[in-house]
CSV table of C-alpha atoms and ligand atoms in Angstrom, one decimal:
chain,number,residue,atom,x,y,z
K,1,MET,CA,23.3,31.0,28.5
K,2,ARG,CA,23.7,32.5,25.0
K,3,PHE,CA,23.6,29.0,23.6
K,4,SER,CA,20.2,28.2,25.1
K,5,LEU,CA,18.8,31.5,24.0
K,6,VAL,CA,19.9,30.8,20.4
K,7,LEU,CA,18.2,27.4,20.8
K,8,LEU,CA,15.1,28.9,22.1
K,9,VAL,CA,14.9,31.3,19.2
K,10,ALA,CA,15.5,28.5,16.8
K,11,PHE,CA,12.7,26.5,18.3
K,12,ALA,CA,10.4,29.5,18.2
K,13,ALA,CA,11.2,30.0,14.5
K,14,ALA,CA,10.5,26.3,13.7
K,15,ALA,CA,7.2,26.4,15.5
K,16,ALA,CA,6.2,29.7,13.8
K,17,ALA,CA,7.0,28.2,10.4
K,18,ASN,CA,5.1,25.0,11.5
K,19,GLU,CA,8.2,23.3,10.2
K,20,GLU,CA,7.9,19.6,9.6
K,21,ILE,CA,10.8,17.6,10.8
K,22,LEU,CA,11.3,14.2,9.1
K,23,PRO,CA,13.8,11.4,10.0
K,24,SER,CA,16.9,12.0,7.9
K,25,LEU,CA,17.5,9.4,5.2
K,26,ARG,CA,21.2,10.2,5.3
K,27,GLY,CA,22.9,7.3,7.1
K,28,MET,CA,19.6,5.6,7.7
K,29,GLN,CA,20.2,1.8,7.8
K,30,ALA,CA,18.0,-1.0,6.7
K,31,ILE,CA,18.4,-3.9,9.2
K,32,ARG,CA,17.1,-7.4,8.7
K,33,ILE,CA,16.6,-9.2,12.0
K,34,MET,CA,16.1,-12.8,12.7
K,35,ALA,CA,14.3,-13.0,16.1
K,36,ASP,CA,13.9,-16.7,16.5
K,37,THR,CA,12.1,-16.7,19.9
K,38,GLU,CA,8.9,-15.0,21.0
K,39,GLU,CA,11.0,-13.2,23.6
K,40,LYS,CA,13.5,-11.8,21.1
K,41,LEU,CA,10.7,-10.8,18.7
K,42,ASN,CA,8.9,-8.9,21.5
K,43,LEU,CA,12.1,-7.1,22.4
K,44,VAL,CA,12.5,-6.0,18.8
K,45,LYS,CA,8.9,-5.0,18.5
K,46,SER,CA,9.1,-2.8,21.6
K,47,TYR,CA,10.9,-0.3,19.4
K,48,GLU,CA,7.9,0.2,17.3
K,49,GLY,CA,6.7,3.8,17.5
K,50,VAL,CA,10.1,5.0,18.9
K,51,PRO,CA,11.3,8.0,16.9
K,52,GLY,CA,13.9,7.0,14.3
K,53,PHE,CA,12.5,3.4,13.9
K,54,ASP,CA,10.4,2.4,10.9
K,55,PHE,CA,9.3,-1.2,10.9
K,56,ILE,CA,8.8,-1.8,7.2
K,57,LYS,CA,8.3,-5.6,7.5
K,58,LEU,CA,6.9,-7.1,10.6
K,59,THR,CA,5.6,-10.6,10.8
K,60,ALA,CA,4.2,-13.0,13.4
K,61,ASN,CA,6.2,-15.8,11.9
K,62,LEU,CA,9.5,-16.5,13.7
K,63,GLN,CA,10.9,-18.1,10.6
K,64,GLU,CA,10.7,-14.8,8.7
K,65,PRO,CA,12.9,-11.8,9.2
K,66,VAL,CA,11.8,-8.4,10.5
K,67,ASN,CA,13.0,-5.5,8.4
K,68,VAL,CA,13.5,-2.1,10.1
K,69,LEU,CA,14.8,1.2,8.9
K,70,VAL,CA,16.8,3.0,11.7
K,71,THR,CA,18.2,6.5,11.5
K,72,ALA,CA,21.9,7.1,11.8
K,73,GLU,CA,21.4,8.5,15.3
K,74,GLN,CA,19.7,5.3,16.6
K,75,ALA,CA,21.5,2.7,14.6
K,76,THR,CA,24.7,2.2,16.7
K,77,PHE,CA,22.7,2.0,19.9
K,78,PHE,CA,20.1,-0.4,18.5
K,79,LYS,CA,22.6,-2.8,17.0
K,80,SER,CA,24.3,-3.0,20.4
K,81,VAL,CA,20.9,-4.0,22.0
K,82,LEU,CA,20.6,-6.7,19.4
K,83,GLU,CA,24.1,-8.0,20.0
K,84,ARG,CA,23.7,-8.0,23.8
K,85,ASN,CA,20.5,-10.1,23.4
K,86,GLU,CA,22.1,-12.4,20.9
K,87,ILE,CA,19.6,-11.5,18.2
K,88,ASP,CA,21.0,-12.2,14.6
K,89,TYR,CA,20.8,-9.3,12.2
K,90,ASN,CA,22.5,-7.9,9.1
K,91,VAL,CA,22.6,-4.4,7.7
K,92,TYR,CA,21.4,-4.6,4.1
K,93,VAL,CA,21.5,-0.9,3.3
K,94,ASN,CA,24.0,1.4,4.9
K,95,ASN,CA,22.7,4.6,3.7
K,96,VAL,CA,19.0,4.8,2.5
K,97,LEU,CA,19.6,8.2,1.0
K,98,GLU,CA,22.1,6.8,-1.5
K,99,LYS,CA,19.7,4.1,-2.6
K,100,VAL,CA,16.9,6.7,-3.0
K,101,GLU,CA,19.2,8.8,-5.2
K,102,GLU,CA,20.2,5.7,-7.2
K,103,GLU,CA,16.5,4.9,-7.7
K,104,LYS,CA,15.9,8.4,-9.1
K,105,ILE,CA,18.6,8.0,-11.6
K,106,ALA,CA,17.5,4.5,-12.6
K,107,MET,CA,14.0,5.9,-13.1
K,108,GLU,CA,15.2,8.7,-15.3
K,109,LEU,CA,17.0,6.2,-17.5
K,110,ALA,CA,14.0,3.8,-17.5
K,111,ARG,CA,11.5,6.5,-18.5
K,112,ASN,CA,13.3,6.9,-21.8
K,113,LEU,CA,13.3,3.2,-22.7
K,114,PRO,CA,11.3,2.2,-25.8
K,115,PRO,CA,7.9,0.9,-24.8
K,116,LEU,CA,6.6,-2.6,-25.4
K,117,GLU,CA,4.6,-2.6,-28.6
K,118,LYS,CA,1.3,-3.1,-26.7
K,119,PHE,CA,1.8,0.2,-24.9
K,120,ALA,CA,3.0,2.3,-27.8
K,121,GLY,CA,1.2,5.5,-28.2
K,122,ARG,CA,-0.2,5.5,-24.7
K,123,SER,CA,0.5,8.4,-22.3
K,124,PHE,CA,2.1,5.9,-20.0
K,125,THR,CA,4.1,2.9,-21.1
K,126,PHE,CA,5.0,1.1,-17.8
K,127,THR,CA,8.7,1.7,-18.1
K,128,SER,CA,8.8,3.7,-14.8
K,129,PHE,CA,6.6,4.8,-11.9
K,130,PRO,CA,4.0,7.4,-12.9
K,131,ARG,CA,3.4,10.7,-11.2
K,132,TYR,CA,-0.2,11.6,-10.3
K,133,ASN,CA,-0.7,13.7,-13.5
K,134,VAL,CA,0.6,10.8,-15.6
K,135,ILE,CA,-1.9,8.5,-13.9
K,136,VAL,CA,-4.7,11.0,-14.7
K,137,SER,CA,-3.8,11.3,-18.3
K,138,TYR,CA,-3.5,7.6,-18.6
K,139,LEU,CA,-7.0,7.1,-17.2
K,140,GLN,CA,-8.3,9.8,-19.6
K,141,ASP,CA,-6.6,8.0,-22.5
K,142,ILE,CA,-8.2,4.7,-21.6
K,143,VAL,CA,-11.7,6.2,-21.3
K,144,LYS,CA,-11.2,7.8,-24.7
K,145,SER,CA,-10.0,4.6,-26.4
K,146,TYR,CA,-12.5,2.3,-24.8
K,147,SER,CA,-15.4,4.7,-24.4
K,148,ASN,CA,-18.0,1.9,-24.8
K,149,VAL,CA,-16.8,0.1,-21.6
K,150,ALA,CA,-14.7,2.6,-19.5
K,151,THR,CA,-15.9,5.7,-17.6
K,152,LEU,CA,-14.1,7.9,-15.3
K,153,LEU,CA,-15.6,8.8,-11.9
K,154,ASP,CA,-14.7,11.5,-9.5
K,155,ILE,CA,-15.1,10.0,-6.0
K,156,GLY,CA,-13.6,12.8,-3.9
K,157,THR,CA,-10.9,15.4,-3.5
K,158,SER,CA,-7.7,14.9,-1.5
K,159,TYR,CA,-6.7,17.3,1.4
K,160,GLU,CA,-4.5,19.3,-1.0
K,161,GLY,CA,-7.2,19.4,-3.7
K,162,ARG,CA,-6.3,16.6,-6.1
K,163,THR,CA,-9.2,14.6,-7.6
K,164,ILE,CA,-9.5,11.0,-6.5
K,165,TYR,CA,-10.5,9.0,-9.6
K,166,ALA,CA,-12.1,5.7,-10.0
K,167,ILE,CA,-12.4,4.1,-13.4
K,168,LYS,CA,-15.4,1.9,-14.1
K,169,ILE,CA,-15.1,-0.9,-16.6
K,170,SER,CA,-18.4,-2.5,-17.5
K,171,SER,CA,-20.4,-4.0,-20.3
K,172,GLY,CA,-23.3,-1.9,-19.3
K,173,SER,CA,-25.6,-4.5,-17.6
K,174,ASN,CA,-26.2,-4.6,-13.9
K,175,ASN,CA,-23.5,-6.9,-12.8
K,176,PRO,CA,-21.9,-7.8,-9.5
K,177,ALA,CA,-18.8,-5.6,-9.0
K,178,ILE,CA,-15.2,-5.9,-7.9
K,179,LEU,CA,-13.6,-2.9,-6.3
K,180,ILE,CA,-9.8,-2.4,-6.3
K,181,ASP,CA,-7.9,0.5,-4.7
K,182,ALA,CA,-4.2,1.3,-4.5
K,183,GLY,CA,-1.8,3.7,-2.9
K,184,ILE,CA,-3.4,4.5,0.4
K,185,HIS,CA,0.2,4.1,1.7
K,186,ALA,CA,2.1,6.7,-0.3
K,187,ARG,CA,5.6,5.1,-0.5
K,188,GLU,CA,4.3,1.7,-1.8
K,189,TRP,CA,4.9,2.6,-5.4
K,190,ALA,CA,4.3,-1.0,-6.7
K,191,ALA,CA,0.6,-0.6,-5.9
K,192,PRO,CA,-0.7,2.3,-8.1
K,193,VAL,CA,1.3,1.1,-11.1
K,194,THR,CA,0.0,-2.5,-10.8
K,195,SER,CA,-3.6,-1.2,-10.7
K,196,LEU,CA,-2.9,0.7,-13.9
K,197,TYR,CA,-1.6,-2.5,-15.4
K,198,VAL,CA,-4.8,-4.3,-14.4
K,199,ILE,CA,-6.9,-1.6,-16.0
K,200,ASN,CA,-4.8,-1.9,-19.2
K,201,GLU,CA,-5.5,-5.6,-19.4
K,202,LEU,CA,-9.1,-5.6,-18.3
K,203,VAL,CA,-10.2,-3.3,-21.1
K,204,GLU,CA,-8.7,-5.8,-23.6
K,205,ASN,CA,-10.5,-8.8,-22.0
K,206,PRO,CA,-14.2,-8.6,-22.7
K,207,ASP,CA,-14.8,-12.0,-21.0
K,208,LEU,CA,-13.7,-10.5,-17.8
K,209,TYR,CA,-16.1,-7.5,-17.9
K,210,ALA,CA,-19.0,-9.2,-19.6
K,211,ASN,CA,-20.5,-10.4,-16.3
K,212,VAL,CA,-18.6,-8.4,-13.7
K,213,ASP,CA,-18.3,-4.6,-13.3
K,214,TRP,CA,-14.8,-3.3,-12.2
K,215,TYR,CA,-14.1,-0.2,-10.2
K,216,ILE,CA,-10.4,0.7,-9.8
K,217,ILE,CA,-9.1,3.6,-7.8
K,218,PRO,CA,-5.4,3.8,-8.7
K,219,THR,CA,-4.3,6.4,-6.2
K,220,LEU,CA,-6.4,6.8,-3.1
K,221,ASN,CA,-3.8,9.1,-1.4
K,222,PRO,CA,-2.5,11.3,-4.2
K,223,ASP,CA,-1.1,14.0,-1.9
K,224,GLY,CA,1.2,11.5,-0.1
K,225,TYR,CA,2.1,9.8,-3.3
K,226,GLU,CA,3.2,13.1,-4.9
K,227,TYR,CA,5.2,13.9,-1.8
K,228,THR,CA,7.2,10.7,-2.2
K,229,PHE,CA,8.4,12.0,-5.6
K,230,THR,CA,8.9,15.6,-4.7
K,231,THR,CA,10.2,15.6,-1.1
K,232,TYR,CA,10.4,12.5,1.0
K,233,ARG,CA,10.6,9.0,-0.6
K,234,LEU,CA,9.5,7.1,2.6
K,235,TRP,CA,6.3,9.1,3.2
K,236,ARG,CA,3.4,6.8,4.1
K,237,LYS,CA,0.5,8.9,5.4
K,238,THR,CA,-1.9,11.5,4.0
K,239,ARG,CA,-0.8,15.1,4.1
K,240,SER,CA,-3.4,16.7,6.3
K,241,VAL,CA,-2.4,19.2,9.1
K,242,THR,CA,-3.1,18.1,12.7
K,243,ALA,CA,-3.8,21.1,14.9
K,244,GLY,CA,-1.2,21.5,17.6
K,245,SER,CA,1.4,19.3,16.0
K,246,THR,CA,4.2,20.0,13.5
K,247,CYS,CA,3.8,16.5,12.2
K,248,LEU,CA,1.5,16.0,9.2
K,249,GLY,CA,-0.6,13.2,8.0
K,250,VAL,CA,-2.7,10.3,9.1
K,251,ASP,CA,-2.2,6.6,8.3
K,252,GLY,CA,-5.2,6.0,6.1
K,253,ASN,CA,-5.1,2.4,6.8
K,254,ARG,CA,-5.7,2.9,10.5
K,255,ASN,CA,-8.4,5.5,10.0
K,256,PHE,CA,-11.5,3.3,9.2
K,257,GLU,CA,-14.2,3.0,11.7
K,258,LEU,CA,-14.2,-0.6,12.9
K,259,GLN,CA,-12.6,-1.2,16.3
K,260,TRP,CA,-10.7,2.1,15.6
K,261,MET,CA,-7.5,2.5,17.7
K,262,LEU,CA,-8.1,-0.9,19.4
K,263,THR,CA,-4.6,-2.2,18.5
K,264,GLY,CA,-1.6,-1.6,16.2
K,265,ALA,CA,-2.4,2.1,15.8
K,266,SER,CA,-0.9,5.2,17.3
K,267,SER,CA,-2.5,8.3,18.8
K,268,SER,CA,0.7,10.3,18.3
K,269,PRO,CA,0.5,12.6,15.2
K,270,CYS,CA,4.2,12.0,14.6
K,271,SER,CA,3.9,8.3,14.3
K,272,ASP,CA,3.7,6.6,10.9
K,273,THR,CA,0.7,4.6,12.2
K,274,TYR,CA,-1.2,7.7,13.5
K,275,ALA,CA,-4.9,6.7,13.3
K,276,GLY,CA,-6.1,10.3,13.1
K,277,LYS,CA,-8.1,12.4,15.7
K,278,ALA,CA,-11.2,10.4,14.9
K,279,PRO,CA,-12.3,7.6,12.5
K,280,PHE,CA,-12.7,8.9,9.0
K,281,SER,CA,-10.9,12.2,9.8
K,282,GLU,CA,-9.4,12.0,6.4
K,283,VAL,CA,-11.1,13.1,3.2
K,284,GLU,CA,-9.4,10.2,1.3
K,285,THR,CA,-10.8,7.5,3.6
K,286,GLN,CA,-14.2,9.3,3.5
K,287,ALA,CA,-14.1,9.0,-0.3
K,288,LEU,CA,-13.6,5.3,-0.2
K,289,ARG,CA,-16.3,4.9,2.6
K,290,ASN,CA,-18.8,6.9,0.6
K,291,PHE,CA,-18.1,5.0,-2.6
K,292,VAL,CA,-18.5,1.6,-1.0
K,293,LEU,CA,-21.7,2.6,0.8
K,294,ALA,CA,-23.2,4.0,-2.4
K,295,ASN,CA,-22.4,0.8,-4.3
K,296,LYS,CA,-23.0,-1.6,-1.4
K,297,ASP,CA,-25.5,-3.8,-3.3
K,298,SER,CA,-23.3,-4.5,-6.2
K,299,ILE,CA,-19.7,-4.7,-4.8
K,300,LYS,CA,-19.0,-8.4,-4.0
K,301,LEU,CA,-15.2,-8.4,-3.7
K,302,TYR,CA,-12.6,-5.8,-2.6
K,303,LEU,CA,-8.9,-5.8,-3.1
K,304,THR,CA,-6.6,-3.2,-1.7
K,305,TYR,CA,-3.1,-3.1,-3.1
K,306,HIS,CA,-0.1,-2.4,-0.8
K,307,SER,CA,3.5,-3.4,-0.9
K,308,TYR,CA,5.6,-5.2,0.1
K,309,GLY,CA,6.1,-8.8,1.2
K,310,ASN,CA,3.9,-11.1,-1.0
K,311,TYR,CA,0.9,-11.6,1.3
K,312,ILE,CA,-2.8,-12.2,0.5
K,313,LEU,CA,-4.4,-11.1,3.7
K,314,TYR,CA,-8.0,-11.1,4.9
K,315,PRO,CA,-9.8,-9.8,8.0
K,316,TRP,CA,-9.6,-9.4,10.8
K,317,GLY,CA,-6.8,-7.0,11.5
K,318,TYR,CA,-8.1,-6.1,14.9
K,319,THR,CA,-8.3,-9.6,16.4
K,320,SER,CA,-6.8,-13.0,15.9
K,321,ASP,CA,-10.4,-14.4,15.7
K,322,LEU,CA,-11.3,-15.6,12.2
K,323,PRO,CA,-14.3,-14.5,10.3
K,324,ASP,CA,-17.0,-17.2,9.8
K,325,ASP,CA,-16.4,-17.5,6.1
K,326,GLU,CA,-12.6,-17.9,6.5
K,327,PRO,CA,-12.6,-21.2,4.5
K,328,GLU,CA,-14.0,-19.4,1.5
K,329,LEU,CA,-11.6,-16.4,1.9
K,330,ARG,CA,-8.7,-18.8,2.2
K,331,SER,CA,-9.6,-21.1,-0.7
K,332,LEU,CA,-10.2,-18.2,-3.1
K,333,ALA,CA,-6.8,-16.7,-2.0
K,334,GLU,CA,-5.2,-20.0,-2.7
K,335,ALA,CA,-6.6,-20.2,-6.2
K,336,ALA,CA,-5.3,-16.6,-6.7
K,337,ASP,CA,-1.9,-17.5,-5.4
K,338,ASP,CA,-1.7,-20.6,-7.8
K,339,ALA,CA,-2.6,-18.4,-10.7
K,340,ILE,CA,0.1,-15.8,-9.8
K,341,ALA,CA,2.6,-18.6,-9.5
K,342,SER,CA,1.7,-20.1,-12.8
K,343,LEU,CA,3.6,-17.3,-14.6
K,344,TYR,CA,7.0,-16.9,-13.0
K,345,GLY,CA,6.7,-19.0,-9.8
K,346,THR,CA,6.1,-16.1,-7.4
K,347,ARG,CA,4.5,-17.3,-4.2
K,348,TYR,CA,2.4,-15.4,-1.6
K,349,THR,CA,1.7,-16.2,2.0
K,350,ILE,CA,-2.0,-16.4,2.8
K,351,GLY,CA,-3.9,-15.8,6.1
K,352,SER,CA,-5.7,-13.3,8.3
K,353,SER,CA,-3.8,-10.0,8.9
K,354,THR,CA,-3.4,-10.5,12.6
K,355,ASN,CA,-2.3,-14.1,12.4
K,356,VAL,CA,0.3,-13.8,9.6
K,357,LEU,CA,1.5,-10.2,10.0
K,358,TYR,CA,0.5,-8.3,13.1
K,359,ALA,CA,-2.7,-6.9,14.7
K,360,ALA,CA,-3.7,-3.4,13.4
K,361,ALA,CA,-7.2,-2.0,13.7
K,362,GLY,CA,-8.8,0.6,11.4
K,363,GLY,CA,-7.7,-1.0,8.1
K,364,SER,CA,-9.8,-0.6,5.0
K,365,ASP,CA,-10.2,-4.3,4.5
K,366,ASP,CA,-11.8,-4.8,8.0
K,367,TRP,CA,-14.2,-1.9,7.4
K,368,VAL,CA,-15.2,-3.0,3.9
K,369,LYS,CA,-16.1,-6.4,5.2
K,370,GLY,CA,-17.4,-5.6,8.7
K,371,ILE,CA,-19.5,-2.5,7.9
K,372,GLY,CA,-19.4,-2.2,4.1
K,373,GLY,CA,-20.9,-5.6,3.8
K,374,VAL,CA,-18.4,-6.9,1.2
K,375,GLU,CA,-17.7,-10.4,2.5
K,376,LEU,CA,-14.7,-11.1,0.2
K,377,SER,CA,-12.2,-8.5,1.3
K,378,TYR,CA,-8.4,-8.7,0.8
K,379,THR,CA,-5.2,-6.8,1.3
K,380,ILE,CA,-2.7,-7.7,-1.3
K,381,GLU,CA,1.0,-7.0,-0.3
K,382,LEU,CA,2.7,-6.9,-3.7
K,383,PRO,CA,6.3,-7.9,-4.2
K,384,GLY,CA,9.2,-5.7,-3.2
K,385,GLY,CA,12.6,-6.5,-4.6
K,386,GLY,CA,14.6,-3.3,-4.5
K,387,TRP,CA,17.1,-2.2,-1.8
K,388,PHE,CA,14.8,-0.9,0.9
K,389,GLY,CA,11.6,-2.8,0.0
K,390,PHE,CA,9.4,-0.1,-1.5
K,391,ASP,CA,11.7,0.4,-4.4
K,392,LEU,CA,10.6,-2.3,-6.8
K,393,PRO,CA,12.9,-1.9,-9.8
K,394,ALA,CA,11.1,-0.3,-12.7
K,395,SER,CA,12.1,-3.3,-14.9
K,396,ARG,CA,9.8,-5.4,-12.7
K,397,ILE,CA,6.6,-3.3,-13.2
K,398,ILE,CA,5.5,-5.3,-16.2
K,399,PRO,CA,6.3,-8.8,-14.8
K,400,VAL,CA,4.5,-8.0,-11.5
K,401,GLY,CA,1.6,-6.5,-13.4
K,402,ALA,CA,1.3,-9.6,-15.6
K,403,GLU,CA,1.4,-12.1,-12.7
K,404,THR,CA,-1.0,-10.0,-10.7
K,405,PHE,CA,-3.4,-10.0,-13.6
K,406,GLU,CA,-3.5,-13.8,-13.4
K,407,SER,CA,-5.1,-13.4,-10.0
K,408,ILE,CA,-7.5,-10.8,-11.3
K,409,LYS,CA,-8.8,-13.5,-13.8
K,410,VAL,CA,-9.4,-15.9,-10.9
K,411,PHE,CA,-11.3,-13.2,-8.8
K,412,GLY,CA,-13.3,-12.1,-11.8
K,413,LYS,CA,-14.5,-15.6,-12.8
K,414,TYR,CA,-15.3,-16.5,-9.2
K,415,ILE,CA,-17.5,-13.4,-8.7
K,416,ALA,CA,-19.2,-14.0,-12.1
K,417,GLN,CA,-20.0,-17.6,-11.2
K,418,LYS,CA,-21.1,-16.9,-7.6
K,419,PHE,CA,-23.2,-13.8,-8.2
K,420,GLY,CA,-23.8,-13.7,-11.9
K,421,SER,CA,-27.3,-13.9,-13.5
K,422,THR,CA,-28.7,-17.4,-14.3
K,423,ARG,CA,-28.2,-16.5,-18.0
K,424,ASN,CA,-24.6,-17.6,-17.8
G,1,ZN,ZN1,0.7,-0.5,3.0
């Protein structure tokens, strides 16, 4: 009796404080599963959305593993289910918390490494993952050093009040434009830093901005991104408050208004794929929407950087049907993949989101193509390579940036040729 009273009081206190409860990283395991039949894969997938399960890599390809993070409380039970159903698996991280702490230490060490000569004197030198304020100073540095081609645009304000910046790199003429964003998913640290690398290289390559304008948004979800540094490394969503729930945030990449909530999205505020109470409920997704609509006539290609898994994906995410211009989307993606591979041999898998990964409605790439009118629209899943997938080692920032920039050259030349003025 007394026990339940104590519990009741504890619950009331938690509710009063609107306390957010997150799955504990202590003892959380990363499990790689080889589900080699449709039936086994469906059984594994049936745990999606169950509290304590976080599917960090899910694919429609039976030859590829599924990676899932499972809390200590659920791990023993889940592994017995796999065993009973003769599904192969291996535990590749025994305690995610330990790896997160190791990552922190590695970053501290990396931060103090001497920079490559080309980055010397910059406020950010690509030795470690930058916090939001470092990203902002870096953009300000670039705009100061390349004031003839680079301008900083304020495209909106995050839920917690951080400015969402876009940098424009342009020779000044009215050119077709390419839009790149990064970091809509907070924990995917490879994305913002790679977009900064792209900026760093673009300003040094006049041929690439002579006939194409570039807009780059390095951190579309700054609140979530900061939260991954300060509080919870595996945070994915925005940080908005949902009335009536102690769970915060919305999955920005389920919040766009095209077949919203049709598939692969959750209506539960505690889910990592919570689509929001309505399409465009989030100020961050509104910022991207408004920017695209305001520049609808000039933007000809859209790239959204995520991680991880080495995928170049194109619409649709809400259906397995392919867009009419799929051959063009595919051949341009293949050219980009060849360019990436030319540097260190890294290969990407190419296809429509639904067909190579999984169906998920409300993604930015679908909306940008379907409503925004930008026919060439891609989600790029950058490489992983750490312990639990999102922890790309800091030593890989520059190689990943460099190989990704090879694809940027391909995209830039393609848009210049296809949409450029006849003067070329
Ligand atoms: Zn993502």
